[in-house]
mmCIF file with all atom_site columns, C-alpha atoms in Angstrom:
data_model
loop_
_atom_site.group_PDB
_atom_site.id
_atom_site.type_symbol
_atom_site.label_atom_id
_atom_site.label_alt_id
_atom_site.label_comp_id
_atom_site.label_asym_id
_atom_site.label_entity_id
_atom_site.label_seq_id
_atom_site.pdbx_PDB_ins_code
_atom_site.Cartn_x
_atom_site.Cartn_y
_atom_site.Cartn_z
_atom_site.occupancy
_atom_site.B_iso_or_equiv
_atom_site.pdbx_formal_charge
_atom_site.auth_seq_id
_atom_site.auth_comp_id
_atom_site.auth_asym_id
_atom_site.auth_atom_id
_atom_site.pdbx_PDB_model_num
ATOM 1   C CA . UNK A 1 1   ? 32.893 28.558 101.291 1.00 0.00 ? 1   UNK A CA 1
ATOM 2   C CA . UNK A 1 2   ? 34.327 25.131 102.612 1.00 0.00 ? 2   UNK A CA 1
ATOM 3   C CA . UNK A 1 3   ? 33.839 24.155 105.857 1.00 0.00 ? 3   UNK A CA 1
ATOM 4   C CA . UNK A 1 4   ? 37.428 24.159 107.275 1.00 0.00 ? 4   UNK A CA 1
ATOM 5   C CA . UNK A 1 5   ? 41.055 24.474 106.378 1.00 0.00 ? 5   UNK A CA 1
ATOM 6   C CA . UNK A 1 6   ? 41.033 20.087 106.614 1.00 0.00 ? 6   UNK A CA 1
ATOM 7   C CA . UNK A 1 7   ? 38.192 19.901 103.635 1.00 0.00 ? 7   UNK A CA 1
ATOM 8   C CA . UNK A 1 8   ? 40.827 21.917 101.224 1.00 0.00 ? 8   UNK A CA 1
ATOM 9   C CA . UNK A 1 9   ? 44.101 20.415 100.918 1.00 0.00 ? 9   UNK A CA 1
ATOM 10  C CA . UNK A 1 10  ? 43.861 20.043 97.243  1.00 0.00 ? 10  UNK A CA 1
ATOM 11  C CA . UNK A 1 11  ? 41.826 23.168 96.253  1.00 0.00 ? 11  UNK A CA 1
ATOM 12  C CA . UNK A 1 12  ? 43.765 26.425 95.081  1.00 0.00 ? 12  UNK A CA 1
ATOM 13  C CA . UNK A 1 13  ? 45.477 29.019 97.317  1.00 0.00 ? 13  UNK A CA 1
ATOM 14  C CA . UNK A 1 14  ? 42.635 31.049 96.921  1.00 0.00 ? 14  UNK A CA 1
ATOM 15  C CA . UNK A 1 15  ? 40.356 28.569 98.803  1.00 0.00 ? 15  UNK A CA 1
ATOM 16  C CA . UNK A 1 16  ? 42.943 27.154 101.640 1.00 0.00 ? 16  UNK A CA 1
ATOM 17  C CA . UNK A 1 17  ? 43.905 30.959 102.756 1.00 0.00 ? 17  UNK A CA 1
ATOM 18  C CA . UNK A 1 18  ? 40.349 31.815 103.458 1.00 0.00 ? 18  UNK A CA 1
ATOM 19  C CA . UNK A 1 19  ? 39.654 28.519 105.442 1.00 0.00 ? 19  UNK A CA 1
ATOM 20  C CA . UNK A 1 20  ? 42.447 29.158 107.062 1.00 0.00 ? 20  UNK A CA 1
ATOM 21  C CA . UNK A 1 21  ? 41.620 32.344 108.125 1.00 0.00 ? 21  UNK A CA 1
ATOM 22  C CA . UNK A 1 22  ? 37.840 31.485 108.800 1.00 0.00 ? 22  UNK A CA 1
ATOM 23  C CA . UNK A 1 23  ? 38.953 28.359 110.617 1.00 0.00 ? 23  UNK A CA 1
ATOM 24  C CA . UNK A 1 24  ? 40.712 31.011 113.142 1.00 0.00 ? 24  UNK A CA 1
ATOM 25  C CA . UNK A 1 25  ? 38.050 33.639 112.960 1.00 0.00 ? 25  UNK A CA 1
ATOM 26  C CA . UNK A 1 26  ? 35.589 30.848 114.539 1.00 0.00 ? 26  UNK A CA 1
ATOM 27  C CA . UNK A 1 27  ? 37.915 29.608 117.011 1.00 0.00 ? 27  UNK A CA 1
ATOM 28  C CA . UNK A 1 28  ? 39.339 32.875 118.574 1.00 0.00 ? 28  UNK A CA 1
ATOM 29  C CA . UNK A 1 29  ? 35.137 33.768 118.911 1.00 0.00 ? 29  UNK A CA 1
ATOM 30  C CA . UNK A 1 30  ? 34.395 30.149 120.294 1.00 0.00 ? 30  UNK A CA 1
ATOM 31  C CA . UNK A 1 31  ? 36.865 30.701 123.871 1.00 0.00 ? 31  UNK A CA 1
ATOM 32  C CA . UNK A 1 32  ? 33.758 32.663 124.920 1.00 0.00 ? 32  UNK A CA 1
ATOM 33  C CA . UNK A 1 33  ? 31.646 30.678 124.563 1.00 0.00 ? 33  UNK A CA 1
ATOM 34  C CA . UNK A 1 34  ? 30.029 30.155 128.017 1.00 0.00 ? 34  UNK A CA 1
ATOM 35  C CA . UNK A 1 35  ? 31.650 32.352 129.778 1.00 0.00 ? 35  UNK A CA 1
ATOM 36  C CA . UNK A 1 36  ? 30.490 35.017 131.611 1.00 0.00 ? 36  UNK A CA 1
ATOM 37  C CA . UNK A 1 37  ? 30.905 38.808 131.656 1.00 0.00 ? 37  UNK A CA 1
ATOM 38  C CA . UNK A 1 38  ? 33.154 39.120 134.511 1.00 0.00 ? 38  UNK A CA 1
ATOM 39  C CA . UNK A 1 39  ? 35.223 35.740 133.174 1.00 0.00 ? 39  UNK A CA 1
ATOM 40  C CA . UNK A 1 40  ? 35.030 37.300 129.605 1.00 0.00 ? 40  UNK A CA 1
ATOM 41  C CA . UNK A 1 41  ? 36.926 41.038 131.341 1.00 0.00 ? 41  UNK A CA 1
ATOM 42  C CA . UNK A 1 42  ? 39.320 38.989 133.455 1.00 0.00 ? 42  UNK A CA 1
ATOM 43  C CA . UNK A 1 43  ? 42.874 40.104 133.504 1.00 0.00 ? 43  UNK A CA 1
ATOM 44  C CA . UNK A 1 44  ? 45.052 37.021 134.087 1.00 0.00 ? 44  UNK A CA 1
ATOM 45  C CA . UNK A 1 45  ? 48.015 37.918 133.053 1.00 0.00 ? 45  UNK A CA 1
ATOM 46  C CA . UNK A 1 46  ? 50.118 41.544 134.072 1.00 0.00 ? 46  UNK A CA 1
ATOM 47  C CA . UNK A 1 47  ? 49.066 43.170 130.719 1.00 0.00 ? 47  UNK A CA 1
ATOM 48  C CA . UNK A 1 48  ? 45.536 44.505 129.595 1.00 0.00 ? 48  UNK A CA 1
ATOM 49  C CA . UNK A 1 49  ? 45.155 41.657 127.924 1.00 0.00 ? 49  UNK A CA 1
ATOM 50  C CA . UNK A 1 50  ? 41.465 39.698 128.371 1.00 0.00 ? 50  UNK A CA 1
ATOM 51  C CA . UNK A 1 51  ? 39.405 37.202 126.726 1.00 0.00 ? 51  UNK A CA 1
ATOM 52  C CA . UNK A 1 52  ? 36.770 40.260 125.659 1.00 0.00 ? 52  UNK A CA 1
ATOM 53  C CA . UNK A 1 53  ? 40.192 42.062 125.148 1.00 0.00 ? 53  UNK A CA 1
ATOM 54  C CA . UNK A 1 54  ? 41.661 39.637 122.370 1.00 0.00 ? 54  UNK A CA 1
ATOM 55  C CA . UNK A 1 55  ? 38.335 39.493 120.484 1.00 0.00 ? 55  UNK A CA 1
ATOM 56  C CA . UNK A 1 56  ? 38.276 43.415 120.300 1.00 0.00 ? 56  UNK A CA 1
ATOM 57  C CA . UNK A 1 57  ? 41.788 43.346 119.304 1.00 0.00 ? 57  UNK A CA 1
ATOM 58  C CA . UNK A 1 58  ? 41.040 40.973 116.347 1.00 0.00 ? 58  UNK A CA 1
ATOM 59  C CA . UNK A 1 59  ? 38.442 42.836 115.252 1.00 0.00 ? 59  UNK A CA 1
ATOM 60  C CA . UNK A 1 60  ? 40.614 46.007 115.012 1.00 0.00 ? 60  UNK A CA 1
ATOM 61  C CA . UNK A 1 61  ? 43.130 44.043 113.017 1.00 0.00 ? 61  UNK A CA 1
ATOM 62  C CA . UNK A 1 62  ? 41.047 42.896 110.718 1.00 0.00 ? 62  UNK A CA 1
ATOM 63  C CA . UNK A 1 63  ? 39.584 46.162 110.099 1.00 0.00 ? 63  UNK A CA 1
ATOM 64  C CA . UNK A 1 64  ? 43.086 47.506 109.616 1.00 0.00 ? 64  UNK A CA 1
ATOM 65  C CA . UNK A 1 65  ? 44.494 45.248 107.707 1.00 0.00 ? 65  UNK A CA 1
ATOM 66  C CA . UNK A 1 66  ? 41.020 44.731 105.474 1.00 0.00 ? 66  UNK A CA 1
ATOM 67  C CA . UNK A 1 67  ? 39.487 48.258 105.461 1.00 0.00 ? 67  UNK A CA 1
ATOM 68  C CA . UNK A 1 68  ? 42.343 50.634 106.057 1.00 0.00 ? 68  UNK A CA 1
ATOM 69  C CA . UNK A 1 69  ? 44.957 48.603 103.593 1.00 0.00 ? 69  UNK A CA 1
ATOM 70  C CA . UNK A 1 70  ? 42.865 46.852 101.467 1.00 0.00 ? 70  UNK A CA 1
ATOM 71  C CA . UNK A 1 71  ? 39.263 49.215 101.218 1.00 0.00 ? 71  UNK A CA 1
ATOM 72  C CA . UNK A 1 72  ? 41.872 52.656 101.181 1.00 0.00 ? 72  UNK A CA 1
ATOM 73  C CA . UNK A 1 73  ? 40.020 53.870 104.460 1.00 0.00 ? 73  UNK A CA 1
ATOM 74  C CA . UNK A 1 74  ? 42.262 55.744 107.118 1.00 0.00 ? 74  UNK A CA 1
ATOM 75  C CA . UNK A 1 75  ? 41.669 54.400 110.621 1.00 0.00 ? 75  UNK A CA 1
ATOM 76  C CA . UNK A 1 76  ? 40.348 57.644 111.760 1.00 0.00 ? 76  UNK A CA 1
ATOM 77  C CA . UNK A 1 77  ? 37.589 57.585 109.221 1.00 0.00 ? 77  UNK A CA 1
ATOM 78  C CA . UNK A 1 78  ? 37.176 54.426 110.695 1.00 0.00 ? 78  UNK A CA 1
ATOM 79  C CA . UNK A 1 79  ? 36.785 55.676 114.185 1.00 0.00 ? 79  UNK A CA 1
ATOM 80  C CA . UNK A 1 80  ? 39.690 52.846 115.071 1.00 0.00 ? 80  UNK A CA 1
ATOM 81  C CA . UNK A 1 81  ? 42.433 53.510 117.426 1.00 0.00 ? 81  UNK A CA 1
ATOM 82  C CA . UNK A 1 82  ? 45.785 54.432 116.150 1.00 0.00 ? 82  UNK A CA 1
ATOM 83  C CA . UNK A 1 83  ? 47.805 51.504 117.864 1.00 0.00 ? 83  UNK A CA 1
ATOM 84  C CA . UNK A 1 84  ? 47.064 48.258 118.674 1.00 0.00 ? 84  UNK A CA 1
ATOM 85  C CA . UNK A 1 85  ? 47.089 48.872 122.209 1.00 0.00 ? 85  UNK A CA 1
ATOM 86  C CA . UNK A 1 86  ? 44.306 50.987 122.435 1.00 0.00 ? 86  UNK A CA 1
ATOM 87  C CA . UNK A 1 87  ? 42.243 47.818 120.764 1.00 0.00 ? 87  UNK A CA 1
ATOM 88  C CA . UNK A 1 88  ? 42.612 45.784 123.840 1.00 0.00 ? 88  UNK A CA 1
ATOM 89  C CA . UNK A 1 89  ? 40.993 48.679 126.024 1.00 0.00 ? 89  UNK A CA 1
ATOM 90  C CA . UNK A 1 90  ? 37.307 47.594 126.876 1.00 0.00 ? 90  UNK A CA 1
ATOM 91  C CA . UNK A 1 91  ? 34.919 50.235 127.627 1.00 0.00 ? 91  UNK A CA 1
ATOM 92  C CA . UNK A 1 92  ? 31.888 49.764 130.064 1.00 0.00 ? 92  UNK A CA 1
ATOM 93  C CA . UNK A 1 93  ? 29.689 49.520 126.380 1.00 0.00 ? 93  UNK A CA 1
ATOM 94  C CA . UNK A 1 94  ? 31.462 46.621 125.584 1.00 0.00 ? 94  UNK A CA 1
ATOM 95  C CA . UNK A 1 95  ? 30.259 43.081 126.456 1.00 0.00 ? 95  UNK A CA 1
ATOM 96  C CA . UNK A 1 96  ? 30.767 39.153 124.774 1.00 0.00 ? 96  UNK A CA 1
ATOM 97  C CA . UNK A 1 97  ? 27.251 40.158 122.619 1.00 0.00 ? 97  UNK A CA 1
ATOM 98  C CA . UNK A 1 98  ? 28.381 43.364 121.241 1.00 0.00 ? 98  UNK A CA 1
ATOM 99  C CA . UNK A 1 99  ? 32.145 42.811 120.838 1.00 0.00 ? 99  UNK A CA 1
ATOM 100 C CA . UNK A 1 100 ? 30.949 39.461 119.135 1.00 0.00 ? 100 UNK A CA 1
ATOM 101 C CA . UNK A 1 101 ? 28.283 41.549 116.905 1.00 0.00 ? 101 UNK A CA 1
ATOM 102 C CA . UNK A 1 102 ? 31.152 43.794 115.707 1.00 0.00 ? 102 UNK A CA 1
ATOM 103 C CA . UNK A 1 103 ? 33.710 41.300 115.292 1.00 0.00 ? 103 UNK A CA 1
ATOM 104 C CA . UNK A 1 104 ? 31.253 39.192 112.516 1.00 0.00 ? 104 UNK A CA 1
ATOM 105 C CA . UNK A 1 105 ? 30.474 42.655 110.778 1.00 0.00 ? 105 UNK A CA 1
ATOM 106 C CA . UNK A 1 106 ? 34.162 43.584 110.344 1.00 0.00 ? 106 UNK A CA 1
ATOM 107 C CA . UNK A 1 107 ? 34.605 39.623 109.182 1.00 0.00 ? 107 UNK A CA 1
ATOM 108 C CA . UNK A 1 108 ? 31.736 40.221 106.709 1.00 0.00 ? 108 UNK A CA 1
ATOM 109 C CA . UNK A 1 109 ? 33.228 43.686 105.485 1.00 0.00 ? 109 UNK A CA 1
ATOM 110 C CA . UNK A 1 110 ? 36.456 41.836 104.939 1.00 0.00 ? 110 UNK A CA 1
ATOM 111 C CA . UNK A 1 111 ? 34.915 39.419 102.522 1.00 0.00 ? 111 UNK A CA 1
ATOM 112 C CA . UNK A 1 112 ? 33.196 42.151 100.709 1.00 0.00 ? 112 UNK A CA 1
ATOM 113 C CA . UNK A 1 113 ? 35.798 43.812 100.333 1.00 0.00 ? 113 UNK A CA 1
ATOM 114 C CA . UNK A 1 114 ? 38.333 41.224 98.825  1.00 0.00 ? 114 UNK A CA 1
ATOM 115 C CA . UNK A 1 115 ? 35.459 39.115 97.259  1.00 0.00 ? 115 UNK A CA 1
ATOM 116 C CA . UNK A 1 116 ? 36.484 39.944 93.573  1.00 0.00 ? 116 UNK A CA 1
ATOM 117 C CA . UNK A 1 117 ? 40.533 40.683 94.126  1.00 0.00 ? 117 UNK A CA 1
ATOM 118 C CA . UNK A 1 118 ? 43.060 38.576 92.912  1.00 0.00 ? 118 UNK A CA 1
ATOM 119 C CA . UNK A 1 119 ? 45.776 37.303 95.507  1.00 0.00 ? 119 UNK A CA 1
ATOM 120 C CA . UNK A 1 120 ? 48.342 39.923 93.388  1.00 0.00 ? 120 UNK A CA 1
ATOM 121 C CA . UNK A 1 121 ? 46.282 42.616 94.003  1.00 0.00 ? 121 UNK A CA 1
ATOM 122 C CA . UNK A 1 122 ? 48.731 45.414 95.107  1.00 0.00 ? 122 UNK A CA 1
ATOM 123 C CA . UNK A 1 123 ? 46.534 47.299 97.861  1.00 0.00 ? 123 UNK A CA 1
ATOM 124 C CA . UNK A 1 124 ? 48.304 50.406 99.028  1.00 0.00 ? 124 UNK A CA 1
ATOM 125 C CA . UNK A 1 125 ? 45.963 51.945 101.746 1.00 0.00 ? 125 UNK A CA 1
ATOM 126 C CA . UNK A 1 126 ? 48.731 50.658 104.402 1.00 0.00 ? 126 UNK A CA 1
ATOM 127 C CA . UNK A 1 127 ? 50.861 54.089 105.934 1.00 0.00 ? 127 UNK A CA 1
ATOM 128 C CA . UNK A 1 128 ? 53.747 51.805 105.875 1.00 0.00 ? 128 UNK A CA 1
ATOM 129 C CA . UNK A 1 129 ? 53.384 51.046 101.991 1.00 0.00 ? 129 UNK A CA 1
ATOM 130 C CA . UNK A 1 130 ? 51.928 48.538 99.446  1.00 0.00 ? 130 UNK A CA 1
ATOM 131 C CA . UNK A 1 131 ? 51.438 44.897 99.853  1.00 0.00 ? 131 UNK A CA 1
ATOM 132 C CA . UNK A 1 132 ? 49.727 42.365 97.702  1.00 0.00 ? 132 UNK A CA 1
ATOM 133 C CA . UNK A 1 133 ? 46.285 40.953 98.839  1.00 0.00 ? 133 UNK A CA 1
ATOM 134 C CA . UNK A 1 134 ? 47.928 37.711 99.796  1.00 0.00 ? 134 UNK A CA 1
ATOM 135 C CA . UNK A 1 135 ? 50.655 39.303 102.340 1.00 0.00 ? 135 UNK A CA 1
ATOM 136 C CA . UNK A 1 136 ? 47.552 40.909 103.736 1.00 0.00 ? 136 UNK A CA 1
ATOM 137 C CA . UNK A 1 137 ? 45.919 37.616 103.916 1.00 0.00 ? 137 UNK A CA 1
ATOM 138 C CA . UNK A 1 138 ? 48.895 35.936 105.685 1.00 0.00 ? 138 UNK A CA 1
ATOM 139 C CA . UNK A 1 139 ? 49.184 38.442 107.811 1.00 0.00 ? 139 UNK A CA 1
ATOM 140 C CA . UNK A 1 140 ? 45.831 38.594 109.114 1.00 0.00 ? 140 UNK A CA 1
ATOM 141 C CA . UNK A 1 141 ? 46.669 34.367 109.772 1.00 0.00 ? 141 UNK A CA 1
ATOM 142 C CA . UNK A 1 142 ? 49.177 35.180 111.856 1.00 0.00 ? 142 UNK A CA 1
ATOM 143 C CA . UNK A 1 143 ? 47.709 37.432 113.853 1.00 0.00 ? 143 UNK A CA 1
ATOM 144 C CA . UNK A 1 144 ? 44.832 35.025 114.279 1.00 0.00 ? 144 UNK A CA 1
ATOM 145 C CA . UNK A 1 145 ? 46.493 32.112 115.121 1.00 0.00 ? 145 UNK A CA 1
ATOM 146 C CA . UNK A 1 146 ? 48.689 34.004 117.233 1.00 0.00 ? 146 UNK A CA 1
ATOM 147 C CA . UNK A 1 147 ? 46.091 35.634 119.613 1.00 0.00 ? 147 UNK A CA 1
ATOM 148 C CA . UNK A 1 148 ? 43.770 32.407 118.900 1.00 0.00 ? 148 UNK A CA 1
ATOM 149 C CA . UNK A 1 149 ? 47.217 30.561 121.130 1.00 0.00 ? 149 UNK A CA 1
ATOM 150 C CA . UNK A 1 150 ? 46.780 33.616 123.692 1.00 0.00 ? 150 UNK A CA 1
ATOM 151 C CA . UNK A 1 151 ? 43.155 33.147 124.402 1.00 0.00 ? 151 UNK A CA 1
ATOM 152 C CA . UNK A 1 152 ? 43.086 29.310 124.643 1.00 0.00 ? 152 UNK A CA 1
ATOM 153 C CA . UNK A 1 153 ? 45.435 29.762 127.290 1.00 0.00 ? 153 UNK A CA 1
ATOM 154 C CA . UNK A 1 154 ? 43.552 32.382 129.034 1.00 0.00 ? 154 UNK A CA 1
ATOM 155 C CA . UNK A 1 155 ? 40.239 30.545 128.769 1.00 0.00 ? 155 UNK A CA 1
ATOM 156 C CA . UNK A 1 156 ? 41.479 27.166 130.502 1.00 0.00 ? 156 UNK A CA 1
ATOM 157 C CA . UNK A 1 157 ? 42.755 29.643 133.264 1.00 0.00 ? 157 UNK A CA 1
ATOM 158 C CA . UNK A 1 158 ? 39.269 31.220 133.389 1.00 0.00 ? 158 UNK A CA 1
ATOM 159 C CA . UNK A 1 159 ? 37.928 27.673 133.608 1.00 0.00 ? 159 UNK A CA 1
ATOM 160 C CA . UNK A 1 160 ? 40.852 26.135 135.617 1.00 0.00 ? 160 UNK A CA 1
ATOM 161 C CA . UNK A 1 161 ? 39.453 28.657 138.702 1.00 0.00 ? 161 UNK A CA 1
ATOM 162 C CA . UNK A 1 162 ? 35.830 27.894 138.809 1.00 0.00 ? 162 UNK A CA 1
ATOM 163 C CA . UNK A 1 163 ? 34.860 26.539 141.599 1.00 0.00 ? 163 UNK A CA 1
ATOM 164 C CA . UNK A 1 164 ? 32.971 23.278 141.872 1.00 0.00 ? 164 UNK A CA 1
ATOM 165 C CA . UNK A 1 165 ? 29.561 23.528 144.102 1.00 0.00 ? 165 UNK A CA 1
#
């Protein structure tokens, strides 16, 4: 696997989606790092919405989008919540180490699971209908990127409010 979406300009589709996508996977993970529980749970903004919050939510994307659509598993199977909402909900259980753990075990399933399918792969495990493997991959860059722009924000408010001894 390449280092970073920068190392594979020239290399095929393939190869560029997946840096892509692992360039984001790192970087949503990395606004945690050194933080602290209670800066990790913080609610800045009116919604639900945390730190801890986004990094559960990715997880449960990824899960949907990899091993509901793609892996034919229904969310229930996969003891996931039914709507995105409920992803952002942190139980007491949850902290940085063990929403972390999960997130790189639903990031490994992900590659096992699309390891030896072709971009045109039609998966179908979606309820709202088939898709081709790349649409999911696209999809899952958006979402990344997108909640990768949310917690960048949130973290330099986390670190914007320490105080300085």
């Amino acid at each position: 696997m390449a280092s970073g979406a920068f190392d594979v300009p020239l290399d095929g589709e393939r190869t560029q989606l997946e840096a892509f996508v692992e360039d984001y996977r790192r970087a949503v993970e990395a606004t945690l790092d050194g933080l602290t529980e209670e800066e990790a749970r913080r609610r800045l903004v009116p919604s639900a919405t945390t730190l801890l919050g986004l990094l559960k939510h990715v997880t449960w994307m990824q899960r949907v989008w990899f091993e509901e659509c793609v892996g034919g598993t229904p969310r229930r199977e996969l003891g996931l919540g039914q709507t995105p909402d409920e992803s952002f909900q942190l139980s007491d259980d949850d902290t940085i180490a063990t929403v972390t753990r999960a997130r790189r075990e639903a990031c490994a399933t992900a590659r096992r699971l699309v390891a030896d399918l072709p971009l045109d792969t039609v998966v179908t495990g979606h309820r709202m209908g088939p898709r081709t493997l790349r649409w999911v991959y696209l999809q899952v860059l958006r979402e990344l990127a997108h909640h990768c722009g949310h917690a960048d924000i949130l973290r330099e408010q986390v670190l914007s409010s320490r105080v300085e001894p």
